XYZ file of C-alpha atoms in Angstrom:
338
model
C -39.844 -226.831 13.862
C -37.802 -228.178 17.055
C -39.015 -227.485 20.307
C -36.620 -226.517 23.409
C -37.173 -226.175 26.886
C -34.451 -224.078 29.151
C -34.208 -224.091 32.841
C -32.406 -220.940 33.940
C -33.506 -219.203 30.897
C -33.405 -215.874 32.613
C -29.453 -216.497 33.438
C -26.498 -215.596 31.560
C -26.211 -219.003 29.678
C -29.794 -219.453 29.404
C -30.363 -216.074 27.316
C -27.204 -216.986 25.006
C -28.681 -220.199 24.627
C -32.154 -218.893 23.817
C -30.410 -216.521 21.181
C -28.675 -219.520 19.738
C -31.909 -221.540 19.269
C -34.153 -218.822 18.009
C -31.435 -218.268 15.410
C -31.667 -221.661 14.355
C -35.337 -222.034 14.042
C -36.386 -223.378 17.178
C -39.543 -222.886 19.163
C -37.959 -221.895 22.618
C -39.606 -222.110 25.824
C -38.300 -221.259 29.269
C -39.342 -221.864 32.868
C -39.113 -218.721 35.038
C -39.631 -218.331 38.860
C -42.555 -215.851 40.162
C -40.898 -212.921 41.432
C -42.337 -209.585 42.681
C -39.918 -207.459 40.039
C -39.005 -208.375 36.610
C -36.047 -210.586 36.270
C -36.065 -211.265 32.344
C -33.697 -208.267 31.400
C -31.174 -210.662 29.527
C -34.121 -211.943 27.449
C -35.930 -208.258 26.575
C -33.804 -207.555 23.444
C -35.226 -211.035 22.010
C -38.918 -209.927 21.972
C -39.819 -208.229 18.749
C -42.757 -206.093 17.700
C -45.568 -208.879 17.467
C -47.112 -207.016 14.189
C -43.522 -207.448 12.547
C -42.112 -210.565 13.530
C -43.235 -213.730 15.682
C -40.730 -214.296 17.884
C -40.995 -218.039 19.011
C -39.920 -217.281 22.760
C -42.222 -218.304 25.457
C -42.065 -218.208 29.272
C -43.975 -220.390 31.834
C -43.712 -219.913 35.376
C -42.260 -222.956 37.419
C -39.710 -224.090 39.629
C -37.081 -226.847 39.816
C -38.672 -227.491 43.492
C -42.060 -228.093 42.078
C -42.011 -231.572 40.763
C -45.944 -231.395 39.654
C -45.642 -228.561 37.605
C -42.688 -229.863 35.658
C -44.408 -232.922 34.857
C -47.427 -230.877 33.633
C -45.352 -228.538 31.603
C -43.471 -231.532 29.678
C -46.534 -233.484 29.171
C -48.020 -230.161 27.584
C -44.955 -228.720 25.396
C -43.619 -232.237 24.261
C -40.129 -230.813 23.850
C -37.617 -232.478 21.848
C -34.792 -231.008 23.626
C -34.600 -230.057 27.232
C -31.560 -227.844 28.777
C -31.266 -227.947 32.612
C -29.151 -224.764 33.266
C -31.153 -223.615 36.564
C -29.349 -223.695 39.915
C -28.533 -221.784 42.922
C -25.212 -221.218 41.022
C -23.084 -219.030 43.461
C -20.480 -221.206 44.899
C -19.903 -219.028 48.281
C -23.579 -218.378 48.798
C -24.121 -222.379 48.702
C -22.461 -222.592 52.096
C -24.924 -219.974 53.343
C -27.792 -221.775 52.311
C -26.548 -225.650 51.443
C -30.447 -227.072 51.766
C -31.941 -224.943 49.419
C -28.951 -225.379 47.105
C -28.924 -228.990 47.368
C -32.755 -229.177 46.709
C -32.588 -226.834 43.678
C -29.435 -227.979 42.153
C -29.127 -231.332 42.880
C -32.851 -232.728 43.347
C -34.262 -230.767 40.719
C -32.434 -232.346 38.149
C -34.060 -235.614 39.284
C -37.458 -233.882 39.044
C -36.726 -233.154 35.546
C -35.541 -236.512 34.633
C -38.336 -238.211 36.629
C -40.792 -235.470 34.626
C -39.285 -236.945 31.237
C -40.333 -240.152 32.335
C -43.780 -239.359 33.447
C -44.623 -237.040 30.428
C -43.794 -240.112 28.259
C -40.583 -238.673 26.621
C -37.929 -240.886 27.265
C -37.503 -241.994 23.652
C -38.452 -238.638 22.353
C -36.272 -236.036 24.229
C -32.531 -235.112 24.496
C -31.624 -233.806 27.803
C -28.724 -231.549 28.858
C -27.332 -231.613 32.208
C -25.132 -228.608 32.996
C -22.291 -230.225 35.368
C -19.526 -227.672 36.512
C -15.770 -227.823 36.529
C -16.118 -227.066 40.409
C -17.140 -230.734 40.905
C -13.169 -231.562 40.386
C -12.455 -229.223 43.653
C -9.503 -230.490 45.020
C -7.946 -231.500 41.808
C -6.530 -235.056 41.330
C -4.991 -234.197 37.813
C -4.189 -231.456 35.646
C -5.595 -230.571 33.129
C -9.217 -232.130 34.282
C -10.688 -234.342 31.458
C -13.802 -236.117 31.571
C -12.613 -239.060 33.539
C -10.713 -237.136 36.364
C -12.376 -237.952 39.650
C -14.403 -235.577 41.564
C -13.580 -233.940 45.242
C -16.234 -231.496 45.532
C -15.626 -228.314 47.911
C -18.758 -226.787 48.358
C -22.330 -227.702 48.722
C -23.091 -225.882 45.255
C -20.060 -228.651 43.963
C -21.736 -231.471 46.035
C -25.396 -230.993 44.446
C -23.669 -231.019 40.726
C -21.958 -234.370 41.546
C -25.497 -235.658 42.561
C -27.347 -234.193 39.209
C -24.228 -235.209 37.077
C -24.356 -239.033 38.469
C -28.189 -239.355 38.398
C -28.202 -238.009 34.680
C -26.020 -241.230 34.202
C -28.146 -243.429 36.170
C -31.397 -242.574 33.952
C -29.474 -242.696 30.518
C -28.452 -246.083 31.332
C -31.536 -247.356 33.185
C -34.157 -245.601 30.946
C -32.415 -245.047 27.562
C -32.715 -241.474 27.927
C -30.694 -239.419 25.460
C -28.637 -237.543 28.349
C -25.346 -235.585 28.009
C -23.522 -233.714 30.601
C -21.560 -230.674 30.002
C -18.959 -230.176 32.324
C -18.202 -226.305 31.844
C -15.482 -224.511 33.363
C -15.717 -220.985 33.964
C -17.292 -218.917 31.471
C -18.259 -214.889 31.613
C -19.526 -212.362 29.497
C -21.310 -209.014 29.978
C -24.405 -210.576 31.361
C -22.503 -212.567 34.115
C -24.349 -211.628 37.167
C -22.864 -208.600 39.243
C -22.174 -210.996 42.330
C -19.913 -213.240 40.927
C -15.827 -212.322 41.078
C -15.323 -211.471 37.145
C -18.468 -209.147 36.642
C -17.788 -207.539 40.039
C -14.487 -206.369 39.027
C -15.258 -205.301 35.570
C -18.312 -203.257 36.927
C -16.196 -201.808 39.953
C -13.396 -200.509 37.780
C -15.336 -198.948 35.236
C -17.407 -196.939 38.189
C -14.067 -196.290 40.062
C -12.704 -194.591 36.447
C -15.641 -192.634 36.135
C -15.924 -191.638 40.016
C -18.795 -193.604 40.954
C -17.135 -195.761 43.453
C -14.094 -195.545 45.370
C -13.057 -198.921 46.478
C -13.424 -202.736 45.502
C -13.334 -205.451 48.148
C -12.437 -208.960 47.348
C -11.682 -212.292 48.362
C -8.739 -214.960 47.793
C -6.863 -213.324 44.617
C -4.786 -216.583 43.888
C -7.427 -219.077 42.952
C -6.682 -220.106 39.583
C -9.407 -220.550 36.840
C -10.018 -221.567 33.117
C -12.367 -218.534 31.913
C -13.929 -218.568 28.557
C -16.639 -216.650 26.810
C -20.018 -217.699 27.618
C -21.809 -217.141 24.423
C -19.296 -219.776 22.876
C -19.946 -222.179 25.351
C -23.703 -222.428 24.938
C -22.913 -223.498 21.245
C -21.239 -226.773 22.795
C -24.426 -227.300 24.693
C -26.424 -227.617 21.243
C -23.684 -229.571 19.831
C -24.099 -232.246 22.552
C -27.739 -232.826 22.085
C -27.494 -232.935 18.045
C -25.047 -236.205 18.177
C -26.430 -239.772 17.725
C -25.079 -240.961 20.981
C -24.962 -239.022 24.321
C -21.980 -238.538 25.891
C -19.995 -236.433 28.202
C -17.600 -233.498 27.572
C -15.321 -230.990 29.232
C -15.727 -227.225 27.741
C -12.883 -225.331 28.623
C -9.894 -223.227 27.492
C -7.063 -225.329 28.597
C -5.661 -222.277 29.747
C -5.758 -220.824 33.642
C -5.197 -217.306 35.063
C -5.470 -216.034 38.834
C -8.283 -213.755 39.946
C -5.248 -211.019 40.471
C -4.419 -211.316 36.595
C -8.273 -210.455 35.949
C -7.784 -207.791 38.113
C -4.516 -206.383 36.434
C -6.142 -206.856 33.081
C -9.182 -204.952 33.760
C -7.498 -202.126 35.432
C -4.831 -201.894 33.006
C -7.572 -201.302 30.290
C -8.811 -198.516 32.070
C -5.190 -197.308 32.604
C -5.412 -197.639 36.507
C -3.496 -199.235 38.964
C -5.619 -201.869 40.714
C -3.375 -201.816 44.206
C -4.580 -198.444 44.993
C -8.333 -199.543 44.532
C -8.571 -202.914 45.604
C -8.949 -204.293 49.216
C -9.417 -207.726 51.229
C -11.837 -209.198 53.382
C -12.022 -212.714 54.620
C -15.787 -213.004 54.485
C -15.407 -213.521 50.789
C -13.345 -216.454 50.967
C -14.797 -219.612 51.044
C -14.433 -221.923 54.093
C -12.827 -224.850 51.574
C -11.027 -223.194 48.527
C -10.509 -224.647 45.375
C -6.942 -223.515 43.885
C -7.127 -224.682 40.314
C -9.200 -225.486 37.781
C -7.980 -225.996 34.142
C -9.785 -228.270 31.551
C -8.761 -230.032 28.341
C -11.624 -230.143 25.911
C -9.867 -232.074 23.436
C -13.017 -234.670 23.147
C -15.065 -231.719 22.350
C -12.788 -230.579 19.665
C -12.676 -233.832 18.146
C -15.902 -235.452 18.412
C -17.964 -231.849 17.989
C -15.925 -229.714 16.208
C -16.026 -227.185 19.244
C -13.303 -224.888 20.507
C -12.899 -221.627 22.297
C -11.939 -218.748 19.883
C -12.116 -215.749 22.448
C -8.972 -215.133 24.291
C -8.580 -214.361 28.022
C -7.686 -210.680 26.989
C -10.613 -210.340 24.462
C -13.027 -211.644 27.421
C -11.916 -208.953 29.821
C -12.019 -206.436 27.116
C -15.277 -207.259 26.181
C -16.773 -207.214 29.770
C -15.021 -203.991 30.441
C -16.565 -202.255 27.231
C -20.061 -202.968 27.995
C -19.554 -202.231 31.846
C -18.015 -198.773 30.741
C -21.400 -198.038 28.733
C -23.545 -198.741 31.750
C -21.282 -196.768 34.089
C -21.490 -193.956 31.998
C -24.990 -194.117 31.825
C -25.519 -194.174 35.498
C -22.854 -191.128 35.678
C -25.175 -189.220 33.211
C -28.141 -190.163 35.301
C -26.782 -188.873 38.557
C -25.383 -185.626 36.732
C -29.388 -184.905 35.699
C -30.509 -185.713 38.780
C -28.364 -183.000 40.002
C -29.436 -180.425 37.459
């Protein structure tokens, strides 16, 4: 039985990856930060009745800012694969907390790579670094591929570039089997509610049911390459199954504006978004990224991976799930009135 360790396991990608690995027979371990409230809702469905099924999922308290704990954990677990998905991943927020973003998103990767060396796992473990299309920023070519030069436009993107190149450095210096996945925007019903796509689908369904009146957004003209997160985590796994570590762009090679996402969401609900959506400059970034679109040809050729969910299918999937949540919310509010 292979053993995998996932940082950021409580997030969108981490939960889908945990599902995938458990289905493949892995023993899965995840690092979670201590908090005053439970933050494992995306994983709750993976815990089965211990009297019936022995679910091989284990969570450990830790933090990407705590190097000592990372070394101890890796030494004790001796994992076969490590997926570094943990980060302060909100681009707009990274302008407000740049130092913290750099420490966790950037230096956090160094702490894991050093922990691999300290725990004596250099020749045993395979490492995946979650890189981001935001690293391309002010894009130098369209579409973007693995060799496109970076021009990061946010503290988050700068931190990701640092972690990206440190991964190469450790691969070349110490021979670690380390691959980097440059993932373009990927969404799902598990996307955090502060991210624009989920913010839109969540608000639209609440507006439809009379639970909310308005939605305020920033730049509607930004163009993004949106895919389905559940499919993207399979690409992560495939990278670590290869004999040689390499780097891959994971994307759909199709771009849509935020405005198009709005139109598609509200049209599914038979609503005109113009009647409900407003603009506030505070939601704009100090330095915008206008266009991101990736060509996943290398992943298709080497990994046999390609996206299967269309833009319209993705939006529909998110709206459907958020409508269920909105209906539950409305039912609860009506019950409280009785």
